[in-house]
Coordinates of C-alpha atoms and ligand atoms in Angstrom, one line a residue:
X1 CA 49.4 80.6 -16.9
X2 CA 46.7 81.5 -14.4
X3 CA 43.6 80.1 -16.2
X4 CA 44.8 76.5 -16.7
X5 CA 41.8 74.2 -16.3
X6 CA 41.7 70.4 -15.8
X7 CA 39.2 68.0 -17.2
X8 CA 39.4 64.4 -16.3
X9 CA 39.0 61.9 -18.1
X10 CA 40.6 63.6 -21.1
X11 CA 37.7 62.8 -23.5
X12 CA 35.0 65.4 -24.1
X13 CA 31.7 65.5 -26.0
X14 CA 31.6 68.2 -28.6
X15 CA 28.5 70.4 -29.4
X16 CA 25.8 68.8 -31.6
X17 CA 23.0 71.4 -32.2
X18 CA 19.5 69.9 -31.9
X19 CA 20.9 66.7 -30.3
X20 CA 23.1 67.7 -27.4
X21 CA 20.3 68.6 -25.0
X22 CA 20.2 68.0 -21.2
X23 CA 19.2 64.3 -21.6
X24 CA 22.0 63.6 -24.1
X25 CA 24.6 65.5 -22.1
X26 CA 23.6 63.9 -18.8
X27 CA 24.0 60.5 -20.4
X28 CA 27.5 61.6 -21.5
X29 CA 28.3 62.6 -17.9
X30 CA 27.0 59.3 -16.7
X31 CA 29.1 57.5 -19.2
X32 CA 32.2 59.2 -17.7
X33 CA 32.9 62.1 -20.2
X34 CA 35.5 64.6 -18.9
X35 CA 33.5 67.4 -20.4
X36 CA 30.1 67.8 -22.0
X37 CA 28.9 70.5 -24.3
X38 CA 25.2 71.5 -24.4
X39 CA 23.9 73.0 -27.6
X40 CA 24.8 75.0 -29.6
X41 CA 22.0 77.5 -29.0
X42 CA 21.2 80.9 -30.5
X43 CA 21.9 83.5 -27.9
X44 CA 21.0 86.9 -29.5
X45 CA 18.1 88.2 -31.7
X46 CA 20.0 87.8 -35.0
X47 CA 21.0 84.2 -34.2
X48 CA 17.5 83.4 -32.9
X49 CA 16.1 84.5 -36.3
X50 CA 18.8 82.6 -38.1
X51 CA 17.9 79.4 -36.1
X52 CA 14.2 79.8 -37.0
X53 CA 15.2 79.9 -40.7
X54 CA 17.4 76.8 -40.3
X55 CA 14.7 74.9 -38.6
X56 CA 12.3 75.9 -41.4
X57 CA 14.6 74.2 -43.9
X58 CA 14.7 71.1 -41.8
X59 CA 17.9 71.4 -39.7
X60 CA 17.5 70.2 -36.1
X61 CA 17.8 73.2 -33.8
X62 CA 17.0 73.8 -30.2
X63 CA 15.4 77.2 -29.8
X64 CA 14.6 78.5 -26.3
X65 CA 11.5 80.7 -25.7
X66 CA 12.6 84.4 -25.5
X67 CA 9.7 85.3 -23.2
X68 CA 11.2 86.3 -19.8
X69 CA 9.6 84.0 -17.3
X70 CA 9.4 81.0 -19.6
X71 CA 13.1 81.5 -20.5
X72 CA 14.4 81.0 -16.9
X73 CA 12.1 78.0 -16.5
X74 CA 13.4 76.6 -19.8
X75 CA 17.0 77.0 -18.8
X76 CA 16.5 75.2 -15.6
X77 CA 14.7 72.4 -17.3
X78 CA 17.1 72.2 -20.2
X79 CA 20.6 73.0 -18.9
X80 CA 21.0 71.7 -15.3
X81 CA 23.4 68.7 -15.3
X82 CA 24.6 66.6 -12.4
X83 CA 28.3 65.7 -12.4
X84 CA 29.4 62.3 -11.2
X85 CA 33.0 63.1 -10.7
X86 CA 34.9 66.1 -9.4
X87 CA 36.9 67.0 -12.5
X88 CA 34.0 66.7 -15.0
X89 CA 33.3 70.0 -16.7
X90 CA 30.1 71.4 -18.3
X91 CA 29.9 73.9 -21.2
X92 CA 27.2 75.5 -23.2
X93 CA 28.0 76.3 -26.9
X94 CA 26.4 79.7 -27.8
X95 CA 26.0 81.5 -31.1
X96 CA 26.3 85.2 -30.4
X97 CA 27.2 87.9 -33.0
X98 CA 25.8 91.0 -31.3
X99 CA 25.3 90.9 -27.6
X100 CA 21.8 92.1 -26.8
X101 CA 18.9 91.6 -24.3
X102 CA 18.6 87.9 -25.2
X103 CA 22.3 87.5 -24.6
X104 CA 22.0 89.2 -21.3
X105 CA 19.3 86.7 -20.3
X106 CA 21.4 83.8 -21.3
X107 CA 24.5 85.1 -19.4
X108 CA 22.6 86.0 -16.3
X109 CA 20.9 82.7 -16.1
X110 CA 24.0 80.7 -17.0
X111 CA 26.5 82.3 -14.6
X112 CA 27.6 79.9 -12.0
X113 CA 25.4 77.0 -13.2
X114 CA 27.8 75.8 -15.9
X115 CA 31.6 75.8 -16.0
X116 CA 32.1 77.3 -19.5
X117 CA 30.4 79.4 -22.0
X118 CA 31.8 78.2 -25.3
X119 CA 31.5 80.9 -27.9
X120 CA 30.7 79.5 -31.3
X121 CA 33.2 80.7 -33.9
X122 CA 32.7 77.4 -35.9
X123 CA 29.2 77.3 -37.4
X124 CA 29.2 77.6 -41.2
X125 CA 25.4 77.4 -41.9
X126 CA 24.5 80.1 -44.4
X127 CA 22.0 81.8 -42.2
X128 CA 24.6 82.2 -39.5
X129 CA 27.3 83.4 -41.9
X130 CA 24.9 85.9 -43.4
X131 CA 24.6 87.7 -40.0
X132 CA 28.4 87.6 -39.5
X133 CA 28.3 84.9 -36.9
X134 CA 29.8 81.4 -36.4
X135 CA 33.1 81.0 -38.3
X136 CA 32.8 84.6 -39.8
X137 CA 34.0 85.8 -36.4
X138 CA 37.4 84.3 -37.2
X139 CA 37.8 86.7 -40.1
X140 CA 36.4 89.8 -38.2
X141 CA 38.7 89.9 -35.2
X142 CA 37.5 93.4 -34.2
X143 CA 34.0 92.1 -33.8
X144 CA 35.3 89.0 -31.9
X145 CA 37.3 91.3 -29.6
X146 CA 34.3 93.5 -28.9
X147 CA 32.1 90.5 -28.3
X148 CA 34.5 88.9 -25.8
X149 CA 34.7 92.2 -23.9
X150 CA 30.9 92.4 -23.6
X151 CA 30.5 88.7 -22.6
X152 CA 33.2 88.8 -20.0
X153 CA 31.6 91.8 -18.3
X154 CA 28.4 89.8 -17.7
X155 CA 30.0 86.7 -16.3
X156 CA 31.3 86.4 -12.8
X157 CA 31.7 82.7 -12.2
X158 CA 31.3 80.9 -15.6
X159 CA 34.5 81.1 -17.7
X160 CA 34.8 81.6 -21.4
X161 CA 36.1 79.0 -24.0
X162 CA 35.9 79.3 -27.7
X163 CA 35.2 76.7 -30.5
X164 CA 36.9 77.5 -33.7
X165 CA 37.0 75.9 -37.2
X166 CA 40.8 75.7 -37.6
X167 CA 40.9 75.8 -41.4
X168 CA 38.8 79.0 -41.5
X169 CA 41.1 81.1 -39.4
X170 CA 42.7 84.0 -41.3
X171 CA 45.4 85.4 -39.0
X172 CA 46.2 82.8 -36.4
X173 CA 48.7 85.0 -34.4
X174 CA 46.3 87.9 -34.2
X175 CA 43.5 85.5 -33.1
X176 CA 45.6 84.0 -30.4
X177 CA 46.6 87.5 -29.2
X178 CA 43.0 88.5 -28.7
X179 CA 42.1 85.2 -27.0
X180 CA 45.1 85.6 -24.6
X181 CA 44.2 89.2 -23.9
X182 CA 40.7 88.1 -22.9
X183 CA 42.1 85.2 -20.8
X184 CA 39.9 82.7 -22.7
X185 CA 40.1 79.5 -20.8
X186 CA 40.4 77.0 -23.7
X187 CA 40.4 76.9 -27.5
X188 CA 38.4 74.0 -28.8
X189 CA 39.6 73.4 -32.3
X190 CA 37.8 71.5 -35.1
X191 CA 41.0 70.7 -36.9
X192 CA 39.3 69.2 -40.0
X193 CA 41.6 69.1 -43.0
X194 CA 39.7 71.2 -45.4
X195 CA 37.5 69.1 -47.7
X196 CA 38.6 65.8 -46.1
X197 CA 37.2 63.6 -43.3
X198 CA 40.5 63.6 -41.4
X199 CA 42.1 65.8 -38.7
X200 CA 44.9 68.1 -39.6
X201 CA 47.3 67.2 -36.8
X202 CA 49.9 69.8 -37.9
X203 CA 47.4 72.5 -37.6
X204 CA 46.4 71.4 -34.1
X205 CA 50.0 71.2 -33.1
X206 CA 50.7 74.7 -34.4
X207 CA 48.1 76.1 -31.9
X208 CA 49.4 73.9 -29.0
X209 CA 52.9 75.3 -29.6
X210 CA 51.8 78.9 -30.1
X211 CA 49.9 79.6 -26.9
X212 CA 49.6 78.5 -23.3
X213 CA 45.8 78.5 -23.6
X214 CA 44.7 74.9 -23.2
X215 CA 43.7 73.4 -26.6
X216 CA 41.0 70.7 -27.0
X217 CA 41.5 68.7 -30.2
X218 CA 38.5 67.7 -32.3
X219 CA 37.6 66.1 -35.6
X220 CA 37.4 62.6 -36.9
X221 CA 38.5 60.9 -33.7
X222 CA 37.3 57.4 -34.3
X223 CA 39.6 55.2 -32.3
X224 CA 42.0 55.4 -29.3
X225 CA 45.0 56.0 -31.6
X226 CA 43.4 59.2 -32.9
X227 CA 43.0 60.3 -29.3
X228 CA 46.6 59.5 -28.4
X229 CA 47.9 61.4 -31.5
X230 CA 46.2 64.6 -30.4
X231 CA 47.3 64.3 -26.8
X232 CA 50.8 63.6 -27.9
X233 CA 51.2 66.9 -29.8
X234 CA 49.9 68.9 -26.8
X235 CA 46.1 68.9 -26.7
X236 CA 44.9 68.9 -23.1
X237 CA 41.8 66.9 -24.1
X238 CA 40.2 65.4 -27.1
X239 CA 36.5 65.7 -28.2
X240 CA 34.1 63.6 -30.2
X241 CA 30.7 64.5 -31.8
X242 CA 29.2 62.5 -34.7
X243 CA 29.9 58.9 -33.6
X244 CA 28.0 59.7 -30.3
X245 CA 24.7 60.4 -32.2
X246 CA 24.2 56.7 -33.1
X247 CA 26.4 55.2 -30.5
X248 CA 26.7 57.1 -27.2
X249 CA 28.7 54.4 -25.5
X250 CA 31.6 55.2 -27.8
X251 CA 32.7 57.8 -25.3
X252 CA 32.9 55.3 -22.5
X253 CA 34.9 52.9 -24.7
X254 CA 37.5 55.6 -25.5
X255 CA 37.8 56.5 -21.8
X256 CA 38.3 52.9 -20.9
X257 CA 40.9 52.3 -23.6
X258 CA 42.8 55.4 -22.6
X259 CA 42.9 54.3 -19.0
X260 CA 43.8 50.8 -19.8
Ligands
LIG301 C1 24.5 67.7 -36.4 C2 25.7 68.5 -35.9 C3 25.5 69.7 -35.2 C4 26.6 70.4 -34.7 N1 26.4 71.5 -34.0 C5 27.5 72.2 -33.5 C6 27.3 73.4 -32.7 O1 26.1 73.8 -32.5 N2 28.3 74.1 -32.3 C7 29.6 73.6 -32.6 O2 30.6 74.3 -32.1 N3 29.9 72.5 -33.3 C8 28.8 71.8 -33.8 N4 29.0 70.7 -34.5 C9 30.4 70.3 -34.8 C10 30.9 69.2 -33.8 O3 31.0 69.6 -32.5 C11 32.4 68.7 -34.2 O4 33.2 69.8 -34.2 C12 32.4 68.1 -35.6 O5 31.3 67.3 -35.9 C13 33.7 67.3 -35.8 O6 33.9 66.4 -34.8 P1 33.5 64.8 -35.1 O7 34.4 64.4 -36.2 O8 33.9 64.1 -33.8 O9 32.1 64.8 -35.4 C14 28.0 69.9 -35.0 C15 28.1 68.8 -35.7 C16 27.0 68.0 -36.2 C17 27.3 66.8 -36.9

């Protein structure tokens, strides 16, 4: 496997739209996270419009200005992070369904400033599903394939990862085939057991044993035993989101307990 990547410590912060801004993610880095994920952000016209609708109905979103000069300024002000340790990694979670001029701006400005573009195949907000984005991409593998081709053409230094909602995948083998073909650097799996507030460890394990692409395990990690369970079945790292909103230091506690 040529694209194997290392993150250290093995605990990551997962995307939290509207909350995981530069300040939040810098705090995560300072607390020792192995990887932080900015966003998610809308990164094409259709997703931009979908985000405006979501914001209108009260969902917290972070919507960059599309205007050319203000956009680059915005990116610098909102995405630049300072690592504290060599193996810490930075990612930006982007919602893209149709790579266009806005996407180009994102990719051009991101390239080399961040380690990973994390393509969002996870969101299930109705406005995003209506345009065929988020987790809908998991059922439209032709579109996903096309999107990955376009995105990789525009990135020289920043690598591609993908966030998926495990329980929404239709054909797992076909999905993995596409991700391997595009040399996607990691699969970040929200392994929520459908309808429950627990992780489906068997589902996570089935990905770990089906591909050499590194898998980041996610969902309902609430104590160190949850972390260890995911690492034991082959995840290369484990991520957390919701507990960090009210208690950011949770990430430092997990890291300390894993080391100890
Ligand atoms: C308010 C909120 C916003 C989120 N936004 C995103 C997002 O933009 N992109 C994404 O891939 N996941 C997003 N997620 C999902 C989380 O990254 C994570 O997969 C999910 O919450 C399960 O992990 P947890 O149990 O540690 O919270 C969001 C979750 C919450 C609660």
